[in-house]
Amino acid sequence: MTTIHNLGFPRIGAQRELKFALESYWRGESSLDALQQLGAQLRQRHWENQKGLDLVPVGDFSFYDQVLDMGFTLGHLPERVRGFQGDALDNYFRVARGRSAPVSEASSTCCGGVAAGEMTKWFDTNYHYIVPEFTATTPFQLDTSRLLAQLAEAQAQGVQAKPVIIGPVTYLAIGKAKDGCDKLALLPRLLPVYAELLETLAAQGVEWVQVDEPILVTELDADWQHAFNTAYHQLKSCRVKLLLATYFGPLQENLYLAAHLPVAGLHLDAVNGRDDIVPLLNLLPAHKVLSLGVINGRNIWKTDLNAVLDWLEPLAQRLGSRLWLAPSCSLLHVPVDLANEQKLDTEVRSWLAFALQKLDELQLLATALRDGRHAVKDALAANQADMLARRTSARVHNRAVQSAVARISQHMGLRESCYAQRAPKQAALLQLPLYPTTTIGSFPQTAAIRHTRSEFKAGRCTTEAYKAAMQAEIARSVHEQEALGLDVLVHGEAERNDMVEYFGEQLEGYAFSQFGWVQSYGSRCVKPPILFGDIYRPHPMTVEWIGYAQSLTTKPMKGMLTGPVTMLNWSFVRDDQPRSESCKQLALAIRQEVLDLEAAGVQIIQIDEAALREGLPLRQSLWQEYLNWAVESFRITANGVRDETQIHTHMCYSEFNDIIAAIAAMDADVITIETSRSDMELLEVFKHFNYPNEIGPGVYDIHTPNIPTQEHIIHLMRKAAEHIPAQRLWINPDCGLKTRQWAEVIPALSNMVAAAKTLRAVT
């Protein structure tokens, strides 16, 4: 009998229930009890959704982030929040976002503002985690309250529970040493806490614990490889069976290490690491379980079940009950249920599977292995028909687009002149002061904006009324920016729902779900477009809105676009051709928009590539191939313009130091990046790399309600000026302001403008 299980389930809710409950609590509109009750209801529903599995994950639910959860379980709290006397969940939110709920008479201590934890991407996904902070004296002390409470709920519901935790080596690897200490030196202090946790779970009747160690799919030096042996030989005496889970890539040179760790089972990503399977069979001891992730947990295409069975059946015969099946990784990265969709057309919908449908696929595979394919022949035949229909659909393939990509030349990616020659021309045209101020693009998406957009989409608001409402919001944004004294303005993006979805809706080759939400961080959800076919732009997408905004001011107005690499990395991308091919199609489409904006008189065009780094392969040896086509795609998009047109790009919440040469090769005139949470740490790279163009290090952390002071902004910019000449520095927030409130934005930007004036006066 083949065991089927899941590594994790989406926690935000099919209708984003957790998002709305969190934000209500943070605004002070609902109680902590109400939030906790909603969490319990979601957990109960999600376990019910997974009742066909032999083992169900427990502990994968989180109110913000699973890495932060693990930190609290380990008693690993940043020093600035230790000793807090309020509710533990309030303290948790203080680490996650800088504060919990607003101050109230009933709870005057719960929301004392602190610096929020640094946030970065979870491996090569668009999920953001809170980075653990280490020093040489970091203490650990077990707190099982969260995990044991969820385990008790699951057991009361009759769930065959498999607790999920992040493994000790990965936990150390993804954290940051704030004092430069050796993180591995903390392992002897950390392992007894893990051992105590596992023994506590054993005492609750737990048989299997899933220990996530995705760092095993990266290139590890000898010290980190040794850390795995040290950790799991120390934990092997615990009375639970450990399923060591890896995902997001192949094990390759770590295959032998993983196979011989003293654990009861090993999970392998068989979607991204298929080539590991055969050699692993010859390495894995005969008593160990092999769990294969055969359903793609990161994309939304149906699985070719017949093809998977072709290679699974011999494995099942060889392994017998030692073979387990699961999705490749946690289903956190896909929407919950395709059955809710009313917006997707029948053809595209027939090609898709969301989380619940992926679990159905898993059960079909298990039944076919147990009872033979004839037991599910109708389902397999329907699946095969869907596979064929997608491969042959005229909506997927467009010869004109394919021919345009084939005609791409090296010249298309080159500016007329180098930056040193462009910069004086741009300066003469724009007449900007030292330390020019700007924002990243969006302003608050108020309830009124969202309501109007929703009414328009539902057909209850005319085109004329919608246009008038959006123009009024644009006018408000322009007025507020002029009153603040910003130097380069933006139109505020009132008409845009999402920086990728907005453009995808206007490009052929994309489809859009109604409830296809996935968690990006905390309460922030995104609804990735579905890139199913060849991409082209049938008409201009932004020119009218930007032109209207420019008509309201004499100051420069940035044209705002999303770049091809981010469009690709933040979409669910077709899997029937190389990603590089789809990216170049996007580059050609957005290039047309850039040229139209320039022709309309727009002097500054920002092409956001927020997701450039997250597309990097996890193995550094494969980086250059990706960076070659990613940078080429950006340059195709950006470089058809005249020297006088200033090109900006923006990147956020990633480590850029190790790809700074590629960023420089993009040759944007100005790049803006996140640096506020890391206290300008990202700029350390410029000690050794002479970045040639202009840069705007973000000084306002927009993912927290905390308002930066003028003094703090000056401090950050002076640190920046140690690495970049003041003549090439801009001042800006670290990301768009759509998730903030005007009451927060105005004082924060006022402080930013005041800081710029102070810096100009003393420079």
PDB file of N, CA and C in Angstrom, residues 329-369:
ATOM      1  N   CYS A 329       6.134  19.991  -2.885  1.00  0.00           N
ATOM      2  CA  CYS A 329       6.421  20.882  -1.759  1.00  0.00           C
ATOM      3  C   CYS A 329       5.085  21.242  -1.121  1.00  0.00           C
ATOM      4  N   SER A 330       5.110  22.115  -0.150  1.00  0.00           N
ATOM      5  CA  SER A 330       3.867  22.606   0.445  1.00  0.00           C
ATOM      6  C   SER A 330       2.987  23.238  -0.627  1.00  0.00           C
ATOM      7  N   LEU A 331       1.680  23.067  -0.494  1.00  0.00           N
ATOM      8  CA  LEU A 331       0.725  23.676  -1.414  1.00  0.00           C
ATOM      9  C   LEU A 331       0.443  25.136  -1.060  1.00  0.00           C
ATOM     10  N   LEU A 332       1.221  25.685  -0.140  1.00  0.00           N
ATOM     11  CA  LEU A 332       1.156  27.109   0.197  1.00  0.00           C
ATOM     12  C   LEU A 332       1.256  27.991  -1.038  1.00  0.00           C
ATOM     13  N   HIS A 333       1.927  27.495  -2.088  1.00  0.00           N
ATOM     14  CA  HIS A 333       2.266  28.316  -3.245  1.00  0.00           C
ATOM     15  C   HIS A 333       1.225  28.265  -4.362  1.00  0.00           C
ATOM     16  N   VAL A 334       0.091  27.586  -4.131  1.00  0.00           N
ATOM     17  CA  VAL A 334      -0.968  27.529  -5.144  1.00  0.00           C
ATOM     18  C   VAL A 334      -2.308  27.902  -4.508  1.00  0.00           C
ATOM     19  N   PRO A 335      -3.294  28.310  -5.316  1.00  0.00           N
ATOM     20  CA  PRO A 335      -4.625  28.625  -4.766  1.00  0.00           C
ATOM     21  C   PRO A 335      -5.308  27.381  -4.207  1.00  0.00           C
ATOM     22  N   VAL A 336      -6.404  27.596  -3.497  1.00  0.00           N
ATOM     23  CA  VAL A 336      -7.038  26.508  -2.755  1.00  0.00           C
ATOM     24  C   VAL A 336      -7.896  25.609  -3.637  1.00  0.00           C
ATOM     25  N   ASP A 337      -8.839  26.179  -4.389  1.00  0.00           N
ATOM     26  CA  ASP A 337      -9.865  25.318  -4.994  1.00  0.00           C
ATOM     27  C   ASP A 337     -10.313  25.860  -6.339  1.00  0.00           C
ATOM     28  N   LEU A 338     -10.085  25.090  -7.389  1.00  0.00           N
ATOM     29  CA  LEU A 338     -10.514  25.469  -8.737  1.00  0.00           C
ATOM     30  C   LEU A 338     -12.034  25.475  -8.860  1.00  0.00           C
ATOM     31  N   ALA A 339     -12.714  24.701  -8.006  1.00  0.00           N
ATOM     32  CA  ALA A 339     -14.173  24.599  -8.099  1.00  0.00           C
ATOM     33  C   ALA A 339     -14.864  25.934  -7.840  1.00  0.00           C
ATOM     34  N   ASN A 340     -14.181  26.862  -7.163  1.00  0.00           N
ATOM     35  CA  ASN A 340     -14.781  28.168  -6.879  1.00  0.00           C
ATOM     36  C   ASN A 340     -14.779  29.101  -8.083  1.00  0.00           C
ATOM     37  N   GLU A 341     -14.030  28.750  -9.121  1.00  0.00           N
ATOM     38  CA  GLU A 341     -13.790  29.684 -10.214  1.00  0.00           C
ATOM     39  C   GLU A 341     -14.989  29.831 -11.144  1.00  0.00           C
ATOM     40  N   GLN A 342     -15.403  31.071 -11.349  1.00  0.00           N
ATOM     41  CA  GLN A 342     -16.452  31.395 -12.310  1.00  0.00           C
ATOM     42  C   GLN A 342     -15.893  32.206 -13.474  1.00  0.00           C
ATOM     43  N   LYS A 343     -14.716  32.778 -13.302  1.00  0.00           N
ATOM     44  CA  LYS A 343     -14.165  33.709 -14.272  1.00  0.00           C
ATOM     45  C   LYS A 343     -13.421  33.008 -15.404  1.00  0.00           C
ATOM     46  N   LEU A 344     -12.745  31.924 -15.101  1.00  0.00           N
ATOM     47  CA  LEU A 344     -11.945  31.223 -16.104  1.00  0.00           C
ATOM     48  C   LEU A 344     -12.829  30.567 -17.150  1.00  0.00           C
ATOM     49  N   ASP A 345     -12.429  30.679 -18.415  1.00  0.00           N
ATOM     50  CA  ASP A 345     -13.213  30.007 -19.445  1.00  0.00           C
ATOM     51  C   ASP A 345     -12.985  28.500 -19.382  1.00  0.00           C
ATOM     52  N   THR A 346     -13.894  27.765 -19.985  1.00  0.00           N
ATOM     53  CA  THR A 346     -13.912  26.308 -19.852  1.00  0.00           C
ATOM     54  C   THR A 346     -12.634  25.670 -20.363  1.00  0.00           C
ATOM     55  N   GLU A 347     -12.111  26.180 -21.472  1.00  0.00           N
ATOM     56  CA  GLU A 347     -10.930  25.550 -22.061  1.00  0.00           C
ATOM     57  C   GLU A 347      -9.722  25.676 -21.143  1.00  0.00           C
ATOM     58  N   VAL A 348      -9.397  26.884 -20.720  1.00  0.00           N
ATOM     59  CA  VAL A 348      -8.231  27.072 -19.855  1.00  0.00           C
ATOM     60  C   VAL A 348      -8.435  26.343 -18.530  1.00  0.00           C
ATOM     61  N   ARG A 349      -9.619  26.417 -17.992  1.00  0.00           N
ATOM     62  CA  ARG A 349      -9.905  25.751 -16.721  1.00  0.00           C
ATOM     63  C   ARG A 349      -9.643  24.253 -16.797  1.00  0.00           C
ATOM     64  N   SER A 350      -9.879  23.648 -17.950  1.00  0.00           N
ATOM     65  CA  SER A 350      -9.690  22.201 -18.099  1.00  0.00           C
ATOM     66  C   SER A 350      -8.226  21.791 -18.031  1.00  0.00           C
ATOM     67  N   TRP A 351      -7.328  22.773 -18.068  1.00  0.00           N
ATOM     68  CA  TRP A 351      -5.892  22.473 -18.007  1.00  0.00           C
ATOM     69  C   TRP A 351      -5.312  22.619 -16.605  1.00  0.00           C
ATOM     70  N   LEU A 352      -6.141  23.042 -15.628  1.00  0.00           N
ATOM     71  CA  LEU A 352      -5.617  23.501 -14.337  1.00  0.00           C
ATOM     72  C   LEU A 352      -5.967  22.584 -13.176  1.00  0.00           C
ATOM     73  N   ALA A 353      -5.157  22.687 -12.115  1.00  0.00           N
ATOM     74  CA  ALA A 353      -5.430  22.006 -10.844  1.00  0.00           C
ATOM     75  C   ALA A 353      -4.901  22.899  -9.722  1.00  0.00           C
ATOM     76  N   PHE A 354      -5.794  23.287  -8.778  1.00  0.00           N
ATOM     77  CA  PHE A 354      -5.381  24.026  -7.593  1.00  0.00           C
ATOM     78  C   PHE A 354      -5.119  23.020  -6.467  1.00  0.00           C
ATOM     79  N   ALA A 355      -4.972  23.484  -5.243  1.00  0.00           N
ATOM     80  CA  ALA A 355      -4.534  22.608  -4.149  1.00  0.00           C
ATOM     81  C   ALA A 355      -5.430  21.386  -3.974  1.00  0.00           C
ATOM     82  N   LEU A 356      -6.746  21.598  -3.890  1.00  0.00           N
ATOM     83  CA  LEU A 356      -7.641  20.453  -3.670  1.00  0.00           C
ATOM     84  C   LEU A 356      -7.614  19.500  -4.851  1.00  0.00           C
ATOM     85  N   GLN A 357      -7.512  20.030  -6.050  1.00  0.00           N
ATOM     86  CA  GLN A 357      -7.461  19.163  -7.230  1.00  0.00           C
ATOM     87  C   GLN A 357      -6.140  18.395  -7.279  1.00  0.00           C
ATOM     88  N   LYS A 358      -5.077  18.990  -6.766  1.00  0.00           N
ATOM     89  CA  LYS A 358      -3.798  18.285  -6.713  1.00  0.00           C
ATOM     90  C   LYS A 358      -3.865  17.104  -5.742  1.00  0.00           C
ATOM     91  N   LEU A 359      -4.589  17.284  -4.649  1.00  0.00           N
ATOM     92  CA  LEU A 359      -4.767  16.170  -3.720  1.00  0.00           C
ATOM     93  C   LEU A 359      -5.632  15.074  -4.339  1.00  0.00           C
ATOM     94  N   ASP A 360      -6.602  15.460  -5.179  1.00  0.00           N
ATOM     95  CA  ASP A 360      -7.385  14.459  -5.913  1.00  0.00           C
ATOM     96  C   ASP A 360      -6.484  13.671  -6.869  1.00  0.00           C
ATOM     97  N   GLU A 361      -5.582  14.382  -7.544  1.00  0.00           N
ATOM     98  CA  GLU A 361      -4.647  13.707  -8.443  1.00  0.00           C
ATOM     99  C   GLU A 361      -3.787  12.709  -7.673  1.00  0.00           C
ATOM    100  N   LEU A 362      -3.372  13.107  -6.494  1.00  0.00           N
ATOM    101  CA  LEU A 362      -2.552  12.239  -5.657  1.00  0.00           C
ATOM    102  C   LEU A 362      -3.299  10.949  -5.314  1.00  0.00           C
ATOM    103  N   GLN A 363      -4.573  11.094  -4.973  1.00  0.00           N
ATOM    104  CA  GLN A 363      -5.356   9.910  -4.636  1.00  0.00           C
ATOM    105  C   GLN A 363      -5.596   9.022  -5.855  1.00  0.00           C
ATOM    106  N   LEU A 364      -5.766   9.628  -7.035  1.00  0.00           N
ATOM    107  CA  LEU A 364      -5.909   8.833  -8.252  1.00  0.00           C
ATOM    108  C   LEU A 364      -4.659   8.008  -8.522  1.00  0.00           C
ATOM    109  N   LEU A 365      -3.497   8.602  -8.350  1.00  0.00           N
ATOM    110  CA  LEU A 365      -2.248   7.862  -8.554  1.00  0.00           C
ATOM    111  C   LEU A 365      -2.139   6.705  -7.568  1.00  0.00           C
ATOM    112  N   ALA A 366      -2.465   6.967  -6.313  1.00  0.00           N
ATOM    113  CA  ALA A 366      -2.380   5.907  -5.305  1.00  0.00           C
ATOM    114  C   ALA A 366      -3.335   4.766  -5.619  1.00  0.00           C
ATOM    115  N   THR A 367      -4.550   5.103  -6.054  1.00  0.00           N
ATOM    116  CA  THR A 367      -5.519   4.060  -6.419  1.00  0.00           C
ATOM    117  C   THR A 367      -5.031   3.251  -7.604  1.00  0.00           C
ATOM    118  N   ALA A 368      -4.472   3.917  -8.606  1.00  0.00           N
ATOM    119  CA  ALA A 368      -3.962   3.215  -9.785  1.00  0.00           C
ATOM    120  C   ALA A 368      -2.817   2.284  -9.419  1.00  0.00           C
ATOM    121  N   LEU A 369      -1.962   2.683  -8.508  1.00  0.00           N
ATOM    122  CA  LEU A 369      -0.856   1.822  -8.092  1.00  0.00           C
ATOM    123  C   LEU A 369      -1.348   0.646  -7.258  1.00  0.00           C
TER     124      LEU A 369
END
